[in-house]
Coordinates of N, CA, C and O in Angstrom, one line a residue:
M1 N -14.2 -7.4 -9.4 CA -13.5 -6.4 -9.1 C -12.7 -5.5 -10.2 O -12.2 -6.6 -10.8
K2 N -13.0 -4.1 -10.3 CA -11.9 -4.1 -11.3 C -10.9 -2.6 -10.9 O -10.9 -2.5 -10.1
M3 N -9.3 -3.0 -11.4 CA -8.6 -2.2 -11.0 C -8.7 -1.1 -12.1 O -8.0 -1.7 -13.1
R4 N -7.9 0.5 -11.1 CA -7.2 0.7 -12.5 C -6.0 0.9 -12.0 O -5.9 0.8 -10.4
E5 N -4.8 1.9 -12.2 CA -3.2 2.1 -12.4 C -3.4 3.3 -12.8 O -3.8 3.5 -13.6
G6 N -2.3 4.5 -12.0 CA -1.4 5.3 -12.6 C -0.7 5.8 -11.4 O 0.0 5.6 -10.7
T7 N -0.5 7.5 -12.4 CA 0.7 7.9 -10.9 C 0.4 9.1 -11.2 O -0.1 9.8 -12.1
G8 N 0.8 10.0 -10.7 CA 0.5 11.8 -10.6 C -0.9 12.0 -10.4 O -1.5 11.3 -9.7
E9 N -0.8 13.0 -10.4 CA -2.2 13.4 -10.3 C -3.2 13.3 -10.8 O -4.4 13.6 -12.0
S10 N -3.7 12.0 -10.8 CA -4.6 11.2 -12.4 C -6.0 11.0 -11.2 O -5.8 11.3 -10.1
S11 N -6.7 10.6 -11.8 CA -8.4 9.5 -10.8 C -8.0 8.9 -10.4 O -8.8 8.9 -9.4
V12 N -6.9 7.8 -10.9 CA -6.8 6.9 -9.9 C -6.1 7.8 -8.6 O -6.3 7.3 -7.3
L13 N -4.9 8.6 -8.5 CA -4.2 9.0 -7.9 C -5.4 9.5 -6.1 O -5.8 9.6 -5.0
R14 N -6.7 10.5 -7.1 CA -7.1 11.0 -6.2 C -8.5 9.9 -5.3 O -8.8 10.1 -4.1
D15 N -8.4 8.9 -6.5 CA -9.4 7.8 -5.4 C -8.7 7.5 -4.2 O -8.6 6.3 -3.4
A16 N -7.7 6.7 -4.4 CA -6.2 6.1 -3.9 C -6.7 7.4 -2.5 O -6.6 5.9 -1.3
F17 N -6.7 8.4 -2.7 CA -6.8 9.5 -1.0 C -7.6 9.4 -1.1 O -7.7 9.3 0.2
H18 N -9.1 9.3 -1.3 CA -10.1 8.4 -1.1 C -9.8 7.7 0.0 O -10.3 8.0 1.1
V19 N -10.0 6.7 -0.1 CA -9.7 5.2 0.4 C -9.2 5.1 1.7 O -9.0 4.9 2.9
R20 N -7.8 5.8 1.6 CA -6.5 6.3 2.7 C -7.5 7.2 3.2 O -7.0 6.8 5.2
R21 N -7.4 8.1 3.2 CA -8.8 9.0 3.7 C -9.4 8.2 4.7 O -9.5 8.6 5.8
K22 N -10.4 7.1 4.5 CA -11.2 6.2 5.0 C -10.7 6.0 6.2 O -10.5 5.5 7.7
V23 N -9.8 4.8 5.6 CA -8.9 3.4 6.2 C -7.8 4.7 6.9 O -8.0 4.3 8.9
F24 N -7.3 4.9 6.9 CA -5.6 5.7 8.1 C -6.2 7.2 8.5 O -6.6 6.9 10.4
I25 N -6.9 8.0 8.4 CA -7.0 9.2 8.3 C -8.8 9.2 9.9 O -8.3 9.1 11.5
E26 N -9.9 7.9 9.0 CA -10.5 9.1 10.2 C -10.5 7.4 11.0 O -11.7 7.7 12.0
E27 N -10.3 5.8 10.5 CA -10.6 4.7 11.4 C -9.4 4.9 12.2 O -9.9 4.2 13.4
Q28 N -8.1 5.1 11.4 CA -7.0 5.0 12.3 C -6.4 6.3 13.2 O -5.0 6.2 14.1
N29 N -7.2 7.3 12.6 CA -7.0 8.6 13.5 C -5.3 9.3 12.6 O -4.0 9.6 13.9
V30 N -4.9 8.4 12.2 CA -3.5 8.8 11.5 C -3.1 10.4 11.5 O -4.9 10.9 10.9
P31 N -2.6 11.1 11.3 CA -2.9 12.7 11.2 C -3.0 12.7 9.5 O -1.6 12.4 8.9
E32 N -3.3 13.7 9.2 CA -3.8 14.1 7.7 C -2.4 14.5 7.2 O -1.9 14.5 6.5
S33 N -1.4 15.5 9.0 CA -1.0 16.3 7.8 C 0.7 15.3 7.2 O 1.1 15.7 6.4
I34 N 0.8 14.1 7.4 CA 1.4 12.9 7.5 C 1.6 11.8 6.6 O 1.7 11.2 6.9
E35 N -0.4 11.8 6.2 CA -0.8 10.8 5.8 C -0.5 10.8 4.2 O -0.5 10.3 3.3
R36 N -0.1 11.5 3.3 CA 0.2 12.2 1.8 C 1.8 12.8 2.6 O 1.6 12.8 3.1
D37 N 2.2 12.0 1.3 CA 3.6 13.1 1.2 C 4.0 13.2 -0.3 O 3.9 12.8 -1.2
E38 N 5.6 13.4 -0.3 CA 6.2 14.0 -1.7 C 6.3 11.9 -2.4 O 6.7 12.6 -3.9
I39 N 5.9 11.0 -1.6 CA 6.4 9.6 -2.7 C 5.4 9.6 -3.4 O 5.1 9.4 -4.6
D40 N 4.3 10.2 -2.7 CA 2.8 10.3 -3.5 C 3.1 10.2 -5.2 O 2.8 9.6 -6.4
A41 N 3.7 11.7 -5.5 CA 3.6 12.3 -7.4 C 4.1 11.0 -7.9 O 3.9 11.0 -8.9
G42 N 5.4 10.5 -7.4 CA 6.0 9.6 -8.2 C 5.4 8.2 -8.2 O 6.3 6.9 -8.8
A43 N 5.2 7.8 -7.5 CA 4.7 6.6 -6.9 C 4.1 6.2 -8.1 O 3.4 6.5 -8.9
W44 N 3.9 5.0 -8.6 CA 2.8 3.3 -9.2 C 1.4 3.3 -8.0 O 1.6 2.5 -7.4
H45 N 0.1 4.0 -8.3 CA -0.5 3.4 -7.4 C -2.1 2.3 -8.2 O -1.6 2.5 -9.2
V46 N -2.4 1.9 -7.6 CA -3.7 0.7 -8.1 C -4.8 1.1 -6.8 O -5.1 1.8 -5.6
V47 N -5.6 1.4 -7.7 CA -7.3 1.4 -6.7 C -8.1 0.2 -7.4 O -8.1 -0.3 -8.3
F48 N -8.8 -0.4 -6.7 CA -9.4 -1.7 -7.0 C -11.3 -1.3 -7.2 O -11.2 -0.5 -5.8
Y49 N -12.2 -1.1 -7.0 CA -13.1 -0.9 -7.4 C -14.6 -2.1 -7.4 O -14.1 -3.0 -7.8
L50 N -15.2 -2.1 -6.3 CA -16.5 -2.7 -6.4 C -17.9 -2.3 -6.7 O -17.9 -0.8 -6.3
D51 N -18.0 -2.5 -7.7 CA -19.3 -1.9 -7.9 C -19.6 -0.2 -8.1 O -20.0 0.9 -8.0
G52 N -18.1 0.4 -9.0 CA -17.8 1.3 -8.7 C -17.0 2.0 -8.7 O -16.9 3.5 -8.3
H53 N -17.3 2.1 -6.7 CA -16.4 2.3 -5.6 C -15.6 2.1 -5.4 O -15.0 0.6 -5.2
P54 N -14.3 2.8 -5.1 CA -13.0 2.9 -4.4 C -12.9 2.0 -3.6 O -13.8 2.3 -2.2
V55 N -12.6 1.0 -3.4 CA -12.7 0.2 -1.9 C -11.3 -0.3 -1.9 O -10.6 -0.7 -0.5
A56 N -10.0 -0.2 -2.5 CA -8.6 -0.3 -1.4 C -7.7 0.2 -2.9 O -8.0 0.5 -4.4
T57 N -6.4 0.1 -2.1 CA -5.5 1.0 -3.0 C -4.1 0.5 -2.4 O -3.7 0.2 -0.9
G58 N -3.2 1.1 -2.9 CA -1.2 0.4 -2.7 C -0.5 1.3 -3.7 O -1.3 1.5 -4.8
R59 N 0.7 1.4 -3.3 CA 1.6 2.0 -4.1 C 2.7 1.7 -4.1 O 2.8 0.8 -3.4
L60 N 3.4 1.9 -5.1 CA 4.8 1.7 -5.3 C 6.2 2.4 -5.5 O 5.6 2.7 -6.4
F61 N 6.5 2.4 -4.7 CA 7.9 3.5 -5.7 C 8.9 3.0 -5.8 O 10.1 1.8 -4.3
Q62 N 10.6 3.2 -5.7 CA 11.6 2.9 -5.6 C 12.3 2.9 -5.5 O 11.9 5.3 -4.8
I63 N 13.0 3.0 -4.1 CA 13.6 3.7 -3.1 C 15.4 3.8 -3.3 O 15.7 4.7 -3.6
E64 N 15.8 2.8 -4.2 CA 16.6 3.2 -4.4 C 16.9 1.6 -5.7 O 17.0 0.1 -4.8
G65 N 17.8 2.5 -6.8 CA 18.8 1.0 -7.9 C 17.4 0.0 -7.7 O 16.0 0.5 -8.0
K66 N 17.6 -1.0 -7.6 CA 16.7 -2.2 -7.9 C 15.7 -3.0 -6.4 O 15.0 -3.4 -6.3
A67 N 16.0 -1.5 -5.6 CA 15.0 -1.2 -4.2 C 13.6 -1.5 -4.2 O 14.3 0.4 -5.0
Y68 N 13.1 -1.4 -4.7 CA 11.6 -1.1 -4.0 C 10.2 -1.5 -2.7 O 10.5 -1.7 -2.2
G69 N 9.5 -0.8 -2.8 CA 9.3 0.3 -1.5 C 7.5 -0.2 -1.9 O 7.4 0.7 -2.6
I70 N 6.4 -0.3 -1.1 CA 5.1 -0.3 -0.9 C 4.9 0.3 0.3 O 5.2 0.2 1.4
G71 N 3.4 1.1 -0.3 CA 3.2 1.4 1.3 C 1.7 2.7 0.7 O 1.0 1.7 -0.2
R72 N 1.5 2.9 2.0 CA -0.2 3.2 1.5 C -1.2 1.8 2.1 O -2.3 2.3 0.6
V73 N -0.2 0.7 1.4 CA -1.9 -0.1 1.2 C -2.9 0.2 2.8 O -2.6 -0.7 3.3
A74 N -4.2 0.1 1.5 CA -6.0 0.2 2.4 C -6.3 -0.6 1.6 O -7.1 -0.1 1.1
V75 N -7.3 -1.0 2.3 CA -8.7 -1.9 2.2 C -10.5 -1.2 3.0 O -9.8 -1.5 4.4
M76 N -11.3 -1.0 2.9 CA -11.8 0.0 3.1 C -12.8 -1.7 3.7 O -12.6 -2.3 3.6
K77 N -12.9 -1.2 5.5 CA -13.9 -2.3 6.4 C -14.6 -3.5 5.5 O -14.8 -4.7 5.9
S78 N -15.3 -2.7 4.5 CA -16.7 -3.3 4.0 C -15.9 -5.1 3.0 O -16.8 -5.6 3.1
C79 N -15.0 -4.6 3.1 CA -14.0 -5.3 1.7 C -12.5 -6.2 2.6 O -11.8 -7.2 2.2
R80 N -13.1 -5.8 3.7 CA -11.5 -6.8 4.8 C -12.1 -8.5 4.8 O -13.4 -8.3 4.7
G81 N -11.2 -9.2 4.5 CA -11.9 -10.6 4.9 C -11.5 -10.7 3.5 O -12.5 -12.7 3.5
T82 N -12.0 -10.4 1.7 CA -12.5 -10.6 1.0 C -11.7 -11.4 -0.3 O -12.0 -11.6 -1.1
G83 N -10.3 -11.2 0.1 CA -9.2 -11.4 -0.2 C -8.4 -10.2 -1.4 O -7.7 -10.1 -2.0
T84 N -9.3 -9.0 -1.3 CA -9.4 -7.6 -2.1 C -7.7 -6.8 -1.3 O -6.7 -6.5 -2.6
G85 N -7.1 -7.3 0.0 CA -5.9 -7.1 0.4 C -4.6 -7.3 -0.5 O -3.7 -7.1 -1.0
K86 N -5.6 -9.4 -0.9 CA -4.3 -10.0 -1.8 C -4.5 -8.9 -3.4 O -2.8 -9.8 -3.5
R87 N -5.0 -9.0 -3.4 CA -5.3 -8.5 -4.7 C -4.5 -7.1 -5.0 O -3.6 -6.9 -5.8
V88 N -4.4 -6.5 -4.2 CA -3.9 -5.3 -3.9 C -2.0 -5.6 -4.4 O -0.9 -4.9 -5.0
M89 N -1.8 -6.6 -3.2 CA -0.6 -6.7 -2.5 C 0.1 -7.7 -4.4 O 0.7 -6.8 -5.3
H90 N -0.8 -8.7 -5.1 CA 0.1 -9.1 -5.6 C 0.1 -7.7 -7.3 O 1.0 -8.2 -8.1
A91 N -1.2 -7.1 -7.2 CA -1.0 -6.3 -8.1 C 0.0 -5.0 -8.3 O 1.0 -5.8 -9.1
L92 N 0.7 -4.7 -7.3 CA 2.5 -4.3 -6.9 C 3.6 -5.0 -6.9 O 4.1 -4.3 -7.7
L93 N 3.1 -6.4 -6.2 CA 4.5 -7.1 -6.2 C 4.8 -7.2 -8.1 O 6.1 -7.7 -8.5
K94 N 3.6 -7.6 -8.9 CA 3.2 -7.9 -10.2 C 4.3 -6.7 -11.1 O 5.6 -6.8 -11.5
K95 N 3.9 -5.4 -10.2 CA 4.5 -4.7 -11.1 C 5.9 -4.1 -11.1 O 7.2 -3.9 -11.7
A96 N 6.3 -4.6 -9.7 CA 7.5 -4.2 -9.1 C 8.7 -5.2 -9.7 O 9.2 -4.6 -10.3
W97 N 8.2 -6.6 -9.9 CA 9.1 -6.9 -10.7 C 9.2 -7.6 -12.3 O 10.6 -7.4 -12.8
Q98 N 7.8 -6.7 -12.5 CA 8.6 -6.1 -14.3 C 9.7 -5.5 -14.1 O 9.9 -4.8 -15.2
M99 N 9.1 -4.6 -13.1 CA 10.0 -3.2 -12.6 C 11.6 -3.3 -12.6 O 12.4 -2.8 -12.5
G100 N 11.8 -5.3 -12.8 CA 13.1 -5.2 -12.4 C 13.6 -4.8 -10.8 O 15.2 -5.6 -10.5
A101 N 12.6 -5.4 -10.2 CA 13.3 -5.2 -8.7 C 14.3 -6.4 -8.1 O 13.4 -7.4 -8.7
T102 N 14.9 -6.3 -7.3 CA 16.2 -7.5 -6.4 C 15.0 -7.5 -5.4 O 14.3 -9.0 -5.1
Y103 N 14.1 -7.2 -4.8 CA 13.3 -7.1 -3.3 C 12.9 -5.6 -3.2 O 12.5 -4.2 -3.6
V104 N 11.5 -6.1 -2.1 CA 10.5 -4.8 -1.9 C 10.3 -5.4 -0.8 O 9.9 -5.9 -0.1
E105 N 10.3 -4.5 -0.1 CA 10.2 -3.7 1.1 C 8.7 -3.1 1.9 O 8.4 -2.3 1.2
I106 N 8.4 -3.7 2.9 CA 6.9 -2.7 3.5 C 7.4 -1.6 4.7 O 8.0 -2.8 5.3
H107 N 6.6 -1.2 5.2 CA 6.8 -1.2 7.0 C 4.7 -1.6 6.9 O 4.2 -1.1 6.6
A108 N 4.9 -2.7 7.9 CA 3.7 -3.2 8.1 C 3.3 -3.0 9.5 O 4.1 -3.0 10.3
Q109 N 2.1 -2.4 9.4 CA 1.4 -2.5 10.6 C 1.8 -3.9 11.4 O 1.1 -5.4 11.0
A110 N 2.1 -3.9 12.6 CA 2.0 -5.3 13.0 C 1.8 -6.1 13.5 O 2.1 -7.3 13.2
H111 N 0.2 -5.5 13.8 CA -0.9 -6.3 13.1 C -1.2 -7.2 12.1 O -1.9 -8.0 12.2
A112 N -0.6 -7.4 11.3 CA -0.8 -7.9 9.6 C 0.5 -8.0 9.4 O 0.4 -9.0 8.1
C113 N 1.3 -8.5 9.6 CA 3.0 -9.4 9.9 C 2.3 -10.7 9.3 O 2.8 -11.1 8.4
A114 N 1.3 -11.3 9.4 CA 0.9 -12.3 9.2 C 0.3 -11.9 8.1 O 0.3 -13.6 7.2
F115 N -0.5 -11.1 7.8 CA -0.8 -11.1 6.6 C 0.0 -11.1 5.2 O 0.4 -12.0 4.3
Y116 N 1.4 -10.2 5.8 CA 1.9 -10.0 5.0 C 3.5 -11.2 4.6 O 3.4 -11.9 3.4
E117 N 3.4 -12.2 5.7 CA 3.7 -13.2 6.0 C 3.6 -14.6 4.7 O 3.9 -15.0 3.8
G118 N 2.3 -14.1 4.8 CA 1.7 -15.2 3.8 C 1.9 -15.2 2.2 O 1.3 -16.1 1.4
L119 N 2.2 -13.8 2.0 CA 2.7 -13.7 0.7 C 4.1 -13.4 0.8 O 4.4 -12.9 -1.3
G120 N 4.8 -14.0 1.2 CA 6.0 -14.3 0.9 C 7.0 -13.5 2.0 O 8.3 -13.8 2.2
F121 N 7.0 -12.1 2.6 CA 7.9 -11.3 3.0 C 8.2 -12.3 4.4 O 7.6 -12.9 5.2
E122 N 9.3 -11.4 5.1 CA 9.8 -11.7 6.0 C 10.4 -10.2 6.6 O 10.9 -9.1 6.0
K123 N 10.7 -10.3 7.7 CA 11.0 -9.5 8.7 C 11.9 -9.3 9.1 O 13.3 -9.8 8.7
V124 N 12.8 -7.8 9.0 CA 14.1 -7.5 8.6 C 14.6 -6.2 9.8 O 15.8 -6.4 9.6
G125 N 13.9 -6.5 10.7 CA 14.2 -4.7 12.2 C 13.1 -5.7 12.9 O 12.4 -6.5 13.4
N126 N 13.7 -4.1 14.2 CA 13.1 -4.3 15.0 C 11.7 -3.7 14.9 O 11.2 -3.1 13.7
T127 N 10.3 -3.6 15.5 CA 9.0 -2.8 16.5 C 9.8 -1.3 16.0 O 10.1 -1.3 16.8
F128 N 8.6 -1.1 15.4 CA 9.0 0.5 15.6 C 7.9 1.3 15.2 O 6.7 1.1 14.9
M129 N 7.4 2.9 15.5 CA 6.0 3.9 16.2 C 6.5 4.7 15.0 O 7.1 4.7 14.3
E130 N 5.2 4.6 13.7 CA 5.0 5.1 12.5 C 3.8 6.6 12.9 O 3.0 4.7 12.8
A131 N 3.6 7.4 12.8 CA 1.9 7.5 12.8 C 1.3 7.5 14.2 O -0.3 6.7 13.7
G132 N 2.1 6.8 15.4 CA 1.9 6.3 16.6 C 1.2 4.9 16.2 O 0.4 4.5 16.8
I133 N 1.7 4.4 15.6 CA 1.1 2.7 15.4 C 2.3 1.8 15.0 O 3.1 1.9 15.2
E134 N 2.4 0.8 15.8 CA 3.0 -0.3 15.8 C 3.6 -1.2 14.3 O 2.6 -1.4 14.0
H135 N 4.7 -0.7 13.8 CA 5.7 -1.2 13.2 C 6.7 -2.1 12.7 O 7.3 -2.1 13.8
V136 N 6.8 -3.1 11.9 CA 7.8 -3.4 11.5 C 8.1 -3.5 9.9 O 7.4 -3.5 8.7
T137 N 9.7 -3.4 9.6 CA 10.2 -3.2 7.9 C 10.0 -4.8 7.5 O 10.4 -5.8 8.3
M138 N 9.4 -5.6 6.6 CA 9.5 -7.0 6.0 C 9.7 -6.1 4.6 O 9.5 -5.7 4.2
R139 N 10.1 -7.8 4.1 CA 11.2 -7.8 3.0 C 10.6 -8.9 1.9 O 11.1 -10.0 2.6
V140 N 10.7 -8.8 1.0 CA 10.4 -10.2 0.0 C 11.4 -10.1 -0.6 O 11.2 -8.9 -2.6
K141 N 11.8 -10.7 -1.4 CA 13.0 -10.6 -2.5 C 12.5 -11.9 -3.9 O 11.9 -12.6 -4.2
S142 N 13.0 -11.4 -4.9 CA 12.2 -11.6 -6.7 C 12.9 -13.5 -7.0 O 13.9 -13.4 -6.0

């Protein structure tokens, strides 16, 4: 599996949008109007490829100061359960720590909390609805 990274309007971002469309819009019925946002332009994106096709993505962005956020983590159905999601998260966390983050926060879909807990994240709030899906804020410190 190969990884590419980038920011702004790059081919990496185009491929990230492809994965996000398949997972969030087509699979999870997230409205297209809210799937992309102003964070995308300034975020650091990773995309993982299998046989030349984009299969997983995620983004890292600065919240404020040394606080960073991870979002839009998506893995194509065919690659779930293969460790691809962990690869995405490890790449994003590595970049966050390199950038001096003191903590990283994620709005995790509630069903995925165990996955993020396995990466060291802890719940820091109550569940809430986002895009019609139950989420919880989770955080990991450096």
